[in-house]
């Protein structure tokens, strides 16, 4: 007999630009294929700043969708670009809370689920999950993914207060709270020492094997005959992935070793902040080495990862409790990875498991120069070796979904 899941997620097709959608999509697909009747409670498409009809095709056939009233405060409730601050607490989509609770409650009355699952990074989803749990008594699981409250985030005191309230409600009422990295689990075990350890669960991010398997085979570039292309795919957040130390290192290496670094082409695809980085690139005199490339659709982005010579990962030490999904996609791509991140952080720990990664701190110019020399030489000498496919499968979202599915099954059996 099928079990029923109400999956509360803001990011869901046809939203176009958010990386947060892929975890929900892969999990909902897997659950629906393994004896779970999945109904996703998400937002009205008007709440999405960017969406396209083409994205609807990614919704799994067996997954049904309920779209609740939601609007973006910044776009729909502002006057001349300004709006009341309280209207964006805990996020710009707070209107979804009322719409989601209303739609979710009547959906539960029509077809009672066995579990309510809410997922970050939109905090309003957890508030909806909490109220629906309180109104109906259906067991609640919260997929926090990353820590909500961090030392300097969020900086707004009112939002911090609401985030703290969400954490306390989740700790009191959730059957399980899920995180994507060991550091996040340890952080919350310290923050809430009286909570039994089994309440915190680790289910990492991953790559979607079905999407990768559907990509056509393409020949890789020959790094000995052509320029060596190093790709960063996706948003570069100015605070969390600041590229200035990398830019300075490239500028200096360009002068010191033109023979080797004259071959390097760094492609920054869909940074989201080209207007900020373009002047930096010009200032450091590396315009002939660095290309700011426009965004593309997700499948094309995955295809590009398979074609380039190497991949760039950036993550500051203030994100040590987070591991971007990109790290797992890079492992699946089986390309050399230059990881500019804290060597002691969770991201470095994951990417080292690829067997084809070199790591240096994001803000250390000297260390970046040293590792870049070694990285370039290893590429030209074809020195990197990759994990066998059987080992790479452990990093897939399907593998993580199997663990998640077992966890939900146990909750129903209790």
PDB file of N, CA and C in Angstrom, residues 41-90:
ATOM      1  N   UNK A  41       3.677  20.661  -2.305  1.00  0.00           N
ATOM      2  CA  UNK A  41       3.019  21.935  -2.019  1.00  0.00           C
ATOM      3  C   UNK A  41       4.030  23.039  -2.273  1.00  0.00           C
ATOM      4  N   UNK A  42       3.807  23.806  -3.325  1.00  0.00           N
ATOM      5  CA  UNK A  42       4.770  24.813  -3.722  1.00  0.00           C
ATOM      6  C   UNK A  42       4.059  26.148  -3.958  1.00  0.00           C
ATOM      7  N   UNK A  43       4.757  27.088  -4.584  1.00  0.00           N
ATOM      8  CA  UNK A  43       4.248  28.447  -4.744  1.00  0.00           C
ATOM      9  C   UNK A  43       3.646  28.669  -6.122  1.00  0.00           C
ATOM     10  N   UNK A  44       2.742  29.609  -6.188  1.00  0.00           N
ATOM     11  CA  UNK A  44       2.225  30.104  -7.460  1.00  0.00           C
ATOM     12  C   UNK A  44       3.408  30.572  -8.311  1.00  0.00           C
ATOM     13  N   UNK A  45       3.368  30.293  -9.597  1.00  0.00           N
ATOM     14  CA  UNK A  45       4.491  30.663 -10.462  1.00  0.00           C
ATOM     15  C   UNK A  45       4.729  32.171 -10.489  1.00  0.00           C
ATOM     16  N   UNK A  46       3.733  32.962 -10.125  1.00  0.00           N
ATOM     17  CA  UNK A  46       3.927  34.413 -10.101  1.00  0.00           C
ATOM     18  C   UNK A  46       4.970  34.830  -9.070  1.00  0.00           C
ATOM     19  N   UNK A  47       5.247  33.959  -8.101  1.00  0.00           N
ATOM     20  CA  UNK A  47       6.253  34.267  -7.088  1.00  0.00           C
ATOM     21  C   UNK A  47       7.669  34.130  -7.620  1.00  0.00           C
ATOM     22  N   UNK A  48       7.827  33.431  -8.758  1.00  0.00           N
ATOM     23  CA  UNK A  48       9.157  33.188  -9.309  1.00  0.00           C
ATOM     24  C   UNK A  48       9.577  34.344 -10.204  1.00  0.00           C
ATOM     25  N   UNK A  49      10.779  34.811  -9.995  1.00  0.00           N
ATOM     26  CA  UNK A  49      11.277  35.907 -10.820  1.00  0.00           C
ATOM     27  C   UNK A  49      11.605  35.434 -12.226  1.00  0.00           C
ATOM     28  N   UNK A  50      12.113  34.198 -12.334  1.00  0.00           N
ATOM     29  CA  UNK A  50      12.425  33.637 -13.644  1.00  0.00           C
ATOM     30  C   UNK A  50      11.877  32.214 -13.735  1.00  0.00           C
ATOM     31  N   UNK A  51      11.064  31.980 -14.755  1.00  0.00           N
ATOM     32  CA  UNK A  51      10.549  30.637 -15.006  1.00  0.00           C
ATOM     33  C   UNK A  51      10.191  30.525 -16.479  1.00  0.00           C
ATOM     34  N   UNK A  52      10.167  29.293 -16.970  1.00  0.00           N
ATOM     35  CA  UNK A  52       9.800  29.061 -18.367  1.00  0.00           C
ATOM     36  C   UNK A  52       8.914  27.824 -18.458  1.00  0.00           C
ATOM     37  N   UNK A  53       8.078  27.807 -19.478  1.00  0.00           N
ATOM     38  CA  UNK A  53       7.210  26.652 -19.723  1.00  0.00           C
ATOM     39  C   UNK A  53       8.027  25.376 -19.913  1.00  0.00           C
ATOM     40  N   UNK A  54       9.231  25.512 -20.465  1.00  0.00           N
ATOM     41  CA  UNK A  54      10.056  24.337 -20.756  1.00  0.00           C
ATOM     42  C   UNK A  54      10.438  23.571 -19.497  1.00  0.00           C
ATOM     43  N   UNK A  55      10.451  24.241 -18.348  1.00  0.00           N
ATOM     44  CA  UNK A  55      10.865  23.583 -17.113  1.00  0.00           C
ATOM     45  C   UNK A  55       9.823  22.601 -16.586  1.00  0.00           C
ATOM     46  N   UNK A  56       8.583  22.730 -17.040  1.00  0.00           N
ATOM     47  CA  UNK A  56       7.532  21.824 -16.552  1.00  0.00           C
ATOM     48  C   UNK A  56       7.855  20.360 -16.866  1.00  0.00           C
ATOM     49  N   UNK A  57       8.608  20.124 -17.927  1.00  0.00           N
ATOM     50  CA  UNK A  57       8.890  18.747 -18.345  1.00  0.00           C
ATOM     51  C   UNK A  57       9.708  17.986 -17.303  1.00  0.00           C
ATOM     52  N   UNK A  58      10.348  18.703 -16.378  1.00  0.00           N
ATOM     53  CA  UNK A  58      11.169  18.040 -15.373  1.00  0.00           C
ATOM     54  C   UNK A  58      10.355  17.514 -14.193  1.00  0.00           C
ATOM     55  N   UNK A  59       9.093  17.888 -14.090  1.00  0.00           N
ATOM     56  CA  UNK A  59       8.270  17.382 -12.996  1.00  0.00           C
ATOM     57  C   UNK A  59       7.999  15.899 -13.232  1.00  0.00           C
ATOM     58  N   UNK A  60       8.341  15.030 -12.278  1.00  0.00           N
ATOM     59  CA  UNK A  60       8.132  13.587 -12.477  1.00  0.00           C
ATOM     60  C   UNK A  60       6.653  13.265 -12.725  1.00  0.00           C
ATOM     61  N   UNK A  61       6.401  12.287 -13.564  1.00  0.00           N
ATOM     62  CA  UNK A  61       5.040  11.934 -13.959  1.00  0.00           C
ATOM     63  C   UNK A  61       4.163  11.543 -12.769  1.00  0.00           C
ATOM     64  N   UNK A  62       4.749  10.868 -11.798  1.00  0.00           N
ATOM     65  CA  UNK A  62       3.956  10.356 -10.674  1.00  0.00           C
ATOM     66  C   UNK A  62       3.797  11.358  -9.534  1.00  0.00           C
ATOM     67  N   UNK A  63       4.368  12.533  -9.678  1.00  0.00           N
ATOM     68  CA  UNK A  63       4.305  13.541  -8.619  1.00  0.00           C
ATOM     69  C   UNK A  63       3.220  14.560  -8.955  1.00  0.00           C
ATOM     70  N   UNK A  64       2.301  14.784  -8.019  1.00  0.00           N
ATOM     71  CA  UNK A  64       1.274  15.803  -8.216  1.00  0.00           C
ATOM     72  C   UNK A  64       1.696  17.087  -7.493  1.00  0.00           C
ATOM     73  N   UNK A  65       1.175  18.208  -7.966  1.00  0.00           N
ATOM     74  CA  UNK A  65       1.627  19.513  -7.479  1.00  0.00           C
ATOM     75  C   UNK A  65       0.430  20.368  -7.071  1.00  0.00           C
ATOM     76  N   UNK A  66       0.542  20.988  -5.905  1.00  0.00           N
ATOM     77  CA  UNK A  66      -0.433  21.969  -5.442  1.00  0.00           C
ATOM     78  C   UNK A  66       0.281  23.310  -5.358  1.00  0.00           C
ATOM     79  N   UNK A  67      -0.237  24.308  -6.056  1.00  0.00           N
ATOM     80  CA  UNK A  67       0.383  25.637  -6.057  1.00  0.00           C
ATOM     81  C   UNK A  67      -0.475  26.585  -5.224  1.00  0.00           C
ATOM     82  N   UNK A  68       0.136  27.116  -4.174  1.00  0.00           N
ATOM     83  CA  UNK A  68      -0.574  28.000  -3.258  1.00  0.00           C
ATOM     84  C   UNK A  68      -0.256  29.455  -3.569  1.00  0.00           C
ATOM     85  N   UNK A  69      -1.146  30.334  -3.169  1.00  0.00           N
ATOM     86  CA  UNK A  69      -0.928  31.763  -3.374  1.00  0.00           C
ATOM     87  C   UNK A  69       0.416  32.176  -2.782  1.00  0.00           C
ATOM     88  N   UNK A  70       1.185  32.910  -3.551  1.00  0.00           N
ATOM     89  CA  UNK A  70       2.469  33.450  -3.086  1.00  0.00           C
ATOM     90  C   UNK A  70       2.875  34.584  -4.007  1.00  0.00           C
ATOM     91  N   UNK A  71       3.467  35.605  -3.417  1.00  0.00           N
ATOM     92  CA  UNK A  71       3.983  36.720  -4.185  1.00  0.00           C
ATOM     93  C   UNK A  71       5.342  37.113  -3.613  1.00  0.00           C
ATOM     94  N   UNK A  72       6.125  37.787  -4.457  1.00  0.00           N
ATOM     95  CA  UNK A  72       7.441  38.282  -4.069  1.00  0.00           C
ATOM     96  C   UNK A  72       7.274  39.719  -3.581  1.00  0.00           C
ATOM     97  N   UNK A  73       7.551  39.942  -2.299  1.00  0.00           N
ATOM     98  CA  UNK A  73       7.372  41.271  -1.724  1.00  0.00           C
ATOM     99  C   UNK A  73       8.106  42.338  -2.523  1.00  0.00           C
ATOM    100  N   UNK A  74       9.330  42.032  -2.946  1.00  0.00           N
ATOM    101  CA  UNK A  74      10.147  43.034  -3.637  1.00  0.00           C
ATOM    102  C   UNK A  74       9.560  43.423  -4.982  1.00  0.00           C
ATOM    103  N   UNK A  75       8.855  42.514  -5.627  1.00  0.00           N
ATOM    104  CA  UNK A  75       8.309  42.810  -6.952  1.00  0.00           C
ATOM    105  C   UNK A  75       6.829  43.178  -6.931  1.00  0.00           C
ATOM    106  N   UNK A  76       6.069  42.604  -5.997  1.00  0.00           N
ATOM    107  CA  UNK A  76       4.622  42.773  -6.046  1.00  0.00           C
ATOM    108  C   UNK A  76       4.072  43.749  -5.007  1.00  0.00           C
ATOM    109  N   UNK A  77       4.794  43.968  -3.923  1.00  0.00           N
ATOM    110  CA  UNK A  77       4.263  44.812  -2.853  1.00  0.00           C
ATOM    111  C   UNK A  77       5.166  46.006  -2.558  1.00  0.00           C
ATOM    112  N   UNK A  78       5.959  46.414  -3.533  1.00  0.00           N
ATOM    113  CA  UNK A  78       6.851  47.557  -3.339  1.00  0.00           C
ATOM    114  C   UNK A  78       6.327  48.774  -4.090  1.00  0.00           C
ATOM    115  N   UNK A  79       6.770  49.930  -3.653  1.00  0.00           N
ATOM    116  CA  UNK A  79       6.422  51.184  -4.321  1.00  0.00           C
ATOM    117  C   UNK A  79       7.720  51.919  -4.630  1.00  0.00           C
ATOM    118  N   UNK A  80       7.996  52.061  -5.923  1.00  0.00           N
ATOM    119  CA  UNK A  80       9.239  52.670  -6.371  1.00  0.00           C
ATOM    120  C   UNK A  80      10.454  51.940  -5.792  1.00  0.00           C
ATOM    121  N   UNK A  81      10.339  50.620  -5.763  1.00  0.00           N
ATOM    122  CA  UNK A  81      11.448  49.787  -5.306  1.00  0.00           C
ATOM    123  C   UNK A  81      11.591  49.671  -3.799  1.00  0.00           C
ATOM    124  N   UNK A  82      10.676  50.256  -3.037  1.00  0.00           N
ATOM    125  CA  UNK A  82      10.763  50.219  -1.573  1.00  0.00           C
ATOM    126  C   UNK A  82       9.531  49.513  -0.996  1.00  0.00           C
ATOM    127  N   UNK A  83       9.749  48.824   0.134  1.00  0.00           N
ATOM    128  CA  UNK A  83       8.636  48.140   0.792  1.00  0.00           C
ATOM    129  C   UNK A  83       8.927  48.073   2.287  1.00  0.00           C
ATOM    130  N   UNK A  84       7.894  47.820   3.059  1.00  0.00           N
ATOM    131  CA  UNK A  84       8.030  47.743   4.507  1.00  0.00           C
ATOM    132  C   UNK A  84       8.881  46.530   4.888  1.00  0.00           C
ATOM    133  N   UNK A  85       9.834  46.753   5.786  1.00  0.00           N
ATOM    134  CA  UNK A  85      10.779  45.700   6.137  1.00  0.00           C
ATOM    135  C   UNK A  85      10.126  44.441   6.666  1.00  0.00           C
ATOM    136  N   UNK A  86       9.060  44.593   7.459  1.00  0.00           N
ATOM    137  CA  UNK A  86       8.432  43.414   8.053  1.00  0.00           C
ATOM    138  C   UNK A  86       7.809  42.501   7.003  1.00  0.00           C
ATOM    139  N   UNK A  87       7.604  43.037   5.791  1.00  0.00           N
ATOM    140  CA  UNK A  87       6.993  42.229   4.735  1.00  0.00           C
ATOM    141  C   UNK A  87       7.978  41.265   4.083  1.00  0.00           C
ATOM    142  N   UNK A  88       9.232  41.291   4.499  1.00  0.00           N
ATOM    143  CA  UNK A  88      10.218  40.343   3.976  1.00  0.00           C
ATOM    144  C   UNK A  88      10.816  39.495   5.101  1.00  0.00           C
ATOM    145  N   UNK A  89      10.026  39.251   6.139  1.00  0.00           N
ATOM    146  CA  UNK A  89      10.454  38.414   7.258  1.00  0.00           C
ATOM    147  C   UNK A  89       9.559  37.173   7.311  1.00  0.00           C
ATOM    148  N   UNK A  90      10.103  35.958   7.226  1.00  0.00           N
ATOM    149  CA  UNK A  90      11.532  35.616   7.238  1.00  0.00           C
ATOM    150  C   UNK A  90      12.213  35.707   5.878  1.00  0.00           C
TER     151      UNK A  90
END
